[in-house]
Amino acid sequence: MRVIVEPDRDEVGRRAAQFVAELVRRRPTCVLGLATGGTVLGTYAELIRMHREEGLDFSRVVSFNLDEYVGLGPTHPQSYRHFMQQNFFDHINIDVRNTHVPDGRALDFEAHCEQYEKHIREEGGIDLQILGIGGDGHIAFNEPGSSLGSRTRLKTLTEETVRDNARFFDNEDEVPRLAITMGVGTILESRRCLLIACGESKAKAIRETIEGPVTAQITASALQLHREVVAILDEEAARLLERREYYRQVEHAQTLMRSGQMRPLSPTR
Ligand code: PGA
């Protein structure tokens, strides 16, 4: 896993947005996997700025969101569809027909989840999946104990997640207890993952994700099995990492290689 530590939340947002923008420029028809939550707001704000000021073009981009609360319709102020419209889609030129968020009011959840997976496959799979992380180490709503091979399905939220997310609702009782979420297995199939974390409250989960064993108790740790993950962290979220100095050296070497000052050794014959 590549680990990039930035000084603060704003820099994390800018850095993550650069990865997304680079892909959108190179492949205008790319498929993005999108996340909700406080952490990704900086990334979306920077992408909106790039769209407005630099003409970053989302007109042919396709997107799939990770999850949605069960019971909330698309116009409910706490639904993730509403979050995406307010914080991203309404400010860029993406075609809303190309944006997909699970339907929290589907009549047949099992069929809807299967259809969601099928739709991702039909679009050619996710090129870049953006991920936040929960204090309990979840990715999407894959709570501790989720199978690492899981697919899109219904999931019961833990008390910790309900408490964490209560800040967006009037009170804790209003937080739905069930969500539709892409599975860990679904996420692992994306071509590249961008894990974003900010703040002290994520430090322990980040250490366990990056330096702990792979375990269903910390579903983000399954990312260690993925072929291409970039973790972009602020100082606080990176605080408990033991190999921070090494990650810094790796980034330094990458910068030198990109600038041509250092070349990888040619393979021996
Ligand atoms: P947050 O949520 O960005 O609001 O902290 C992340 C998550 O729970 O996945």
GROMACS .gro file of C-alpha atoms and ligand atoms in nm:
model
  278
    1MET     CA    1   0.000   0.000   0.000
    2ARG     CA    2   0.132   0.342  -0.089
    3VAL     CA    3   0.104   0.580   0.207
    4ILE     CA    4   0.107   0.957   0.157
    5VAL     CA    5   0.099   1.184   0.462
    6GLU     CA    6  -0.007   1.545   0.410
    7PRO     CA    7   0.013   1.822   0.670
    8ASP     CA    8  -0.361   1.885   0.703
    9ARG     CA    9  -0.713   1.811   0.584
   10ASP     CA   10  -0.703   2.070   0.301
   11GLU     CA   11  -0.389   1.919   0.153
   12VAL     CA   12  -0.540   1.571   0.177
   13GLY     CA   13  -0.841   1.693  -0.023
   14ARG     CA   14  -0.618   1.850  -0.287
   15ARG     CA   15  -0.395   1.546  -0.318
   16ALA     CA   16  -0.687   1.304  -0.349
   17ALA     CA   17  -0.852   1.528  -0.609
   18GLN     CA   18  -0.531   1.522  -0.815
   19PHE     CA   19  -0.552   1.143  -0.842
   20VAL     CA   20  -0.915   1.162  -0.954
   21ALA     CA   21  -0.851   1.448  -1.199
   22GLU     CA   22  -0.553   1.272  -1.354
   23LEU     CA   23  -0.774   0.970  -1.430
   24VAL     CA   24  -1.066   1.178  -1.562
   25ARG     CA   25  -0.830   1.364  -1.800
   26ARG     CA   26  -0.660   1.047  -1.918
   27ARG     CA   27  -0.982   0.846  -1.948
   28PRO     CA   28  -1.287   1.073  -1.986
   29THR     CA   29  -1.525   0.773  -1.980
   30CYS     CA   30  -1.383   0.634  -1.656
   31VAL     CA   31  -1.594   0.474  -1.383
   32LEU     CA   32  -1.553   0.634  -1.040
   33GLY     CA   33  -1.651   0.471  -0.711
   34LEU     CA   34  -1.763   0.749  -0.478
   35ALA     CA   35  -1.800   0.783  -0.103
   36THR     CA   36  -1.992   1.011   0.133
   37GLY     CA   37  -1.900   1.151   0.475
   38GLY     CA   38  -1.708   1.443   0.615
   39THR     CA   39  -1.365   1.329   0.494
   40VAL     CA   40  -1.437   1.339   0.121
   41LEU     CA   41  -1.586   1.690   0.124
   42GLY     CA   42  -1.244   1.849   0.065
   43THR     CA   43  -1.182   1.621  -0.233
   44TYR     CA   44  -1.516   1.710  -0.392
   45ALA     CA   45  -1.463   2.082  -0.325
   46GLU     CA   46  -1.127   2.068  -0.506
   47LEU     CA   47  -1.274   1.871  -0.800
   48ILE     CA   48  -1.553   2.131  -0.829
   49ARG     CA   49  -1.287   2.404  -0.836
   50MET     CA   50  -1.096   2.215  -1.107
   51HIS     CA   51  -1.416   2.182  -1.308
   52ARG     CA   52  -1.492   2.554  -1.282
   53GLU     CA   53  -1.145   2.696  -1.321
   54GLU     CA   54  -0.964   2.436  -1.530
   55GLY     CA   55  -1.250   2.287  -1.729
   56LEU     CA   56  -1.218   1.938  -1.578
   57ASP     CA   57  -1.484   1.753  -1.778
   58PHE     CA   58  -1.712   1.496  -1.611
   59SER     CA   59  -1.964   1.477  -1.895
   60ARG     CA   60  -1.884   1.115  -1.985
   61VAL     CA   61  -1.783   0.992  -1.638
   62VAL     CA   62  -1.990   0.715  -1.477
   63SER     CA   63  -2.013   0.683  -1.098
   64PHE     CA   64  -2.126   0.429  -0.842
   65ASN     CA   65  -2.163   0.520  -0.476
   66LEU     CA   66  -2.067   0.281  -0.201
   67ASP     CA   67  -2.380   0.282   0.009
   68GLU     CA   68  -2.716   0.426   0.111
   69TYR     CA   69  -2.933   0.419   0.423
   70VAL     CA   70  -3.231   0.187   0.406
   71GLY     CA   71  -3.560   0.376   0.428
   72LEU     CA   72  -3.435   0.715   0.306
   73GLY     CA   73  -3.551   0.833  -0.035
   74PRO     CA   74  -3.331   1.039  -0.270
   75THR     CA   75  -3.467   1.375  -0.152
   76HIS     CA   76  -3.431   1.302   0.220
   77PRO     CA   77  -3.173   1.554   0.349
   78GLN     CA   78  -2.967   1.276   0.514
   79SER     CA   79  -2.976   1.035   0.223
   80TYR     CA   80  -2.648   0.976   0.047
   81ARG     CA   81  -2.807   1.056  -0.290
   82HIS     CA   82  -2.894   1.399  -0.150
   83PHE     CA   83  -2.541   1.437  -0.008
   84MET     CA   84  -2.391   1.361  -0.351
   85GLN     CA   85  -2.617   1.607  -0.532
   86GLN     CA   86  -2.552   1.885  -0.280
   87ASN     CA   87  -2.181   1.838  -0.240
   88PHE     CA   88  -2.068   1.725  -0.583
   89PHE     CA   89  -2.302   1.636  -0.871
   90ASP     CA   90  -2.496   1.965  -0.878
   91HIS     CA   91  -2.169   2.158  -0.918
   92ILE     CA   92  -2.005   1.967  -1.203
   93ASN     CA   93  -2.116   1.864  -1.552
   94ILE     CA   94  -2.170   1.493  -1.480
   95ASP     CA   95  -2.482   1.348  -1.646
   96VAL     CA   96  -2.704   1.255  -1.352
   97ARG     CA   97  -2.820   0.946  -1.547
   98ASN     CA   98  -2.463   0.818  -1.521
   99THR     CA   99  -2.456   0.853  -1.141
  100HIS     CA  100  -2.562   0.553  -0.936
  101VAL     CA  101  -2.642   0.540  -0.564
  102PRO     CA  102  -2.814   0.234  -0.416
  103ASP     CA  103  -3.187   0.291  -0.367
  104GLY     CA  104  -3.268   0.299   0.005
  105ARG     CA  105  -3.635   0.245  -0.077
  106ALA     CA  106  -3.603  -0.046  -0.317
  107LEU     CA  107  -3.899  -0.281  -0.300
  108ASP     CA  108  -3.688  -0.595  -0.336
  109PHE     CA  109  -3.348  -0.535  -0.175
  110GLU     CA  110  -3.195  -0.864  -0.279
  111ALA     CA  111  -3.279  -0.805  -0.646
  112HIS     CA  112  -3.165  -0.443  -0.621
  113CYS     CA  113  -2.826  -0.541  -0.476
  114GLU     CA  114  -2.773  -0.803  -0.748
  115GLN     CA  115  -2.869  -0.549  -1.011
  116TYR     CA  116  -2.623  -0.295  -0.866
  117GLU     CA  117  -2.337  -0.545  -0.897
  118LYS     CA  118  -2.445  -0.635  -1.251
  119HIS     CA  119  -2.458  -0.272  -1.349
  120ILE     CA  120  -2.100  -0.214  -1.222
  121ARG     CA  121  -1.986  -0.511  -1.430
  122GLU     CA  122  -2.172  -0.387  -1.739
  123GLU     CA  123  -1.994  -0.053  -1.713
  124GLY     CA  124  -1.662  -0.239  -1.716
  125GLY     CA  125  -1.590  -0.226  -1.341
  126ILE     CA  126  -1.475   0.059  -1.119
  127ASP     CA  127  -1.151   0.228  -1.225
  128LEU     CA  128  -1.093   0.427  -0.906
  129GLN     CA  129  -1.273   0.374  -0.577
  130ILE     CA  130  -1.264   0.654  -0.320
  131LEU     CA  131  -1.295   0.529   0.038
  132GLY     CA  132  -1.327   0.689   0.380
  133ILE     CA  133  -1.280   0.479   0.691
  134GLY     CA  134  -1.489   0.445   1.008
  135GLY     CA  135  -1.346   0.469   1.358
  136ASP     CA  136  -1.412   0.093   1.377
  137GLY     CA  137  -1.214   0.030   1.059
  138HIS     CA  138  -1.510  -0.014   0.826
  139ILE     CA  139  -1.501   0.067   0.454
  140ALA     CA  140  -1.839   0.158   0.306
  141PHE     CA  141  -2.078   0.009   0.566
  142ASN     CA  142  -1.884  -0.317   0.596
  143GLU     CA  143  -1.890  -0.332   0.972
  144PRO     CA  144  -1.651  -0.549   1.179
  145GLY     CA  145  -1.717  -0.916   1.106
  146SER     CA  146  -1.826  -0.859   0.745
  147SER     CA  147  -1.701  -1.129   0.514
  148LEU     CA  148  -1.397  -1.013   0.320
  149GLY     CA  149  -1.556  -1.168   0.012
  150SER     CA  150  -1.892  -0.994   0.062
  151ARG     CA  151  -2.094  -0.840  -0.220
  152THR     CA  152  -2.349  -0.558  -0.228
  153ARG     CA  153  -2.612  -0.639   0.036
  154LEU     CA  154  -2.799  -0.513   0.341
  155LYS     CA  155  -2.594  -0.454   0.654
  156THR     CA  156  -2.688  -0.373   1.013
  157LEU     CA  157  -2.494  -0.073   1.143
  158THR     CA  158  -2.300  -0.101   1.469
  159GLU     CA  159  -2.381   0.121   1.765
  160GLU     CA  160  -2.049   0.301   1.707
  161THR     CA  161  -2.140   0.388   1.348
  162VAL     CA  162  -2.488   0.499   1.450
  163ARG     CA  163  -2.332   0.726   1.716
  164ASP     CA  164  -2.069   0.862   1.471
  165ASN     CA  165  -2.331   0.942   1.210
  166ALA     CA  166  -2.584   1.089   1.455
  167ARG     CA  167  -2.411   1.427   1.403
  168PHE     CA  168  -2.583   1.457   1.066
  169PHE     CA  169  -2.932   1.386   1.210
  170ASP     CA  170  -3.146   1.570   1.468
  171ASN     CA  171  -3.092   1.287   1.715
  172GLU     CA  172  -2.951   0.935   1.735
  173ASP     CA  173  -3.295   0.771   1.712
  174GLU     CA  174  -3.336   0.904   1.358
  175VAL     CA  175  -3.026   0.728   1.224
  176PRO     CA  176  -3.134   0.427   1.015
  177ARG     CA  177  -3.002   0.096   1.153
  178LEU     CA  178  -2.973  -0.069   0.813
  179ALA     CA  179  -2.787   0.024   0.496
  180ILE     CA  180  -2.725  -0.113   0.149
  181THR     CA  181  -2.352  -0.135   0.097
  182MET     CA  182  -2.109  -0.259  -0.162
  183GLY     CA  183  -1.925  -0.556  -0.015
  184VAL     CA  184  -1.556  -0.583   0.066
  185GLY     CA  185  -1.527  -0.822  -0.229
  186THR     CA  186  -1.692  -0.566  -0.458
  187ILE     CA  187  -1.448  -0.297  -0.345
  188LEU     CA  188  -1.146  -0.525  -0.390
  189GLU     CA  189  -1.242  -0.569  -0.757
  190SER     CA  190  -1.197  -0.200  -0.836
  191ARG     CA  191  -0.877  -0.130  -1.029
  192ARG     CA  192  -0.742   0.123  -0.785
  193CYS     CA  193  -0.846   0.240  -0.437
  194LEU     CA  194  -0.791   0.576  -0.274
  195LEU     CA  195  -0.827   0.553   0.104
  196ILE     CA  196  -0.866   0.893   0.267
  197ALA     CA  197  -0.850   0.961   0.641
  198CYS     CA  198  -0.822   1.273   0.852
  199GLY     CA  199  -0.812   1.341   1.223
  200GLU     CA  200  -0.713   1.177   1.547
  201SER     CA  201  -1.034   0.971   1.564
  202LYS     CA  202  -0.908   0.765   1.266
  203ALA     CA  203  -0.550   0.708   1.388
  204LYS     CA  204  -0.611   0.368   1.550
  205ALA     CA  205  -0.817   0.232   1.260
  206ILE     CA  206  -0.551   0.352   1.015
  207ARG     CA  207  -0.271   0.179   1.204
  208GLU     CA  208  -0.467  -0.146   1.215
  209THR     CA  209  -0.560  -0.113   0.847
  210ILE     CA  210  -0.209  -0.051   0.719
  211GLU     CA  211   0.017  -0.225   0.969
  212GLY     CA  212  -0.207  -0.479   1.141
  213PRO     CA  213  -0.308  -0.824   1.023
  214VAL     CA  214  -0.575  -0.872   0.757
  215THR     CA  215  -0.891  -0.937   0.953
  216ALA     CA  216  -1.266  -0.917   0.906
  217GLN     CA  217  -1.273  -0.728   1.237
  218ILE     CA  218  -1.115  -0.429   1.055
  219THR     CA  219  -1.263  -0.457   0.708
  220ALA     CA  220  -1.034  -0.184   0.568
  221SER     CA  221  -0.738  -0.417   0.638
  222ALA     CA  222  -0.858  -0.626   0.339
  223LEU     CA  223  -0.711  -0.348   0.124
  224GLN     CA  224  -0.370  -0.504   0.197
  225LEU     CA  225  -0.477  -0.774  -0.050
  226HIS     CA  226  -0.556  -0.523  -0.325
  227ARG     CA  227  -0.307  -0.464  -0.604
  228GLU     CA  228  -0.314  -0.085  -0.599
  229VAL     CA  229  -0.414   0.120  -0.296
  230VAL     CA  230  -0.305   0.474  -0.219
  231ALA     CA  231  -0.374   0.594   0.136
  232ILE     CA  232  -0.379   0.972   0.175
  233LEU     CA  233  -0.371   1.077   0.539
  234ASP     CA  234  -0.329   1.390   0.742
  235GLU     CA  235  -0.071   1.403   1.022
  236GLU     CA  236  -0.326   1.322   1.290
  237ALA     CA  237  -0.464   1.015   1.117
  238ALA     CA  238  -0.107   0.894   1.050
  239ARG     CA  239   0.010   0.956   1.406
  240LEU     CA  240   0.018   0.592   1.521
  241LEU     CA  241   0.188   0.446   1.213
  242GLU     CA  242   0.518   0.286   1.313
  243ARG     CA  243   0.677   0.291   0.968
  244ARG     CA  244   0.601   0.653   0.887
  245GLU     CA  245   0.963   0.738   0.815
  246TYR     CA  246   0.983   0.457   0.562
  247TYR     CA  247   0.664   0.572   0.385
  248ARG     CA  248   0.818   0.920   0.364
  249GLN     CA  249   1.134   0.777   0.208
  250VAL     CA  250   0.930   0.584  -0.049
  251GLU     CA  251   0.745   0.902  -0.150
  252HIS     CA  252   1.076   1.089  -0.172
  253ALA     CA  253   1.220   0.820  -0.400
  254GLN     CA  254   0.908   0.834  -0.618
  255THR     CA  255   0.945   1.211  -0.653
  256LEU     CA  256   1.309   1.170  -0.754
  257MET     CA  257   1.221   0.902  -1.009
  258ARG     CA  258   0.946   1.114  -1.159
  259SER     CA  259   1.182   1.409  -1.195
  260GLY     CA  260   1.443   1.184  -1.359
  261GLN     CA  261   1.700   1.236  -1.083
  262MET     CA  262   1.688   0.871  -0.986
  263ARG     CA  263   1.632   0.578  -1.220
  264PRO     CA  264   1.527   0.228  -1.126
  265LEU     CA  265   1.804  -0.023  -1.202
  266SER     CA  266   1.766  -0.188  -1.538
  267PRO     CA  267   1.681  -0.555  -1.508
  268THR     CA  268   1.987  -0.781  -1.518
  269ARG     CA  269   2.005  -1.018  -1.810
  270PGA     P1  270  -1.644   1.032   0.777
  270PGA     O1  271  -1.699   0.885   0.752
  270PGA     O2  272  -1.572   1.074   0.654
  270PGA     O3  273  -1.769   1.116   0.798
  270PGA     O4  274  -1.556   1.028   0.897
  270PGA     C1  275  -1.615   0.788   0.694
  270PGA     C2  276  -1.678   0.649   0.706
  270PGA     O5  277  -1.746   0.620   0.806
  270PGA     O6  278  -1.658   0.569   0.613
   0.00000   0.00000   0.00000
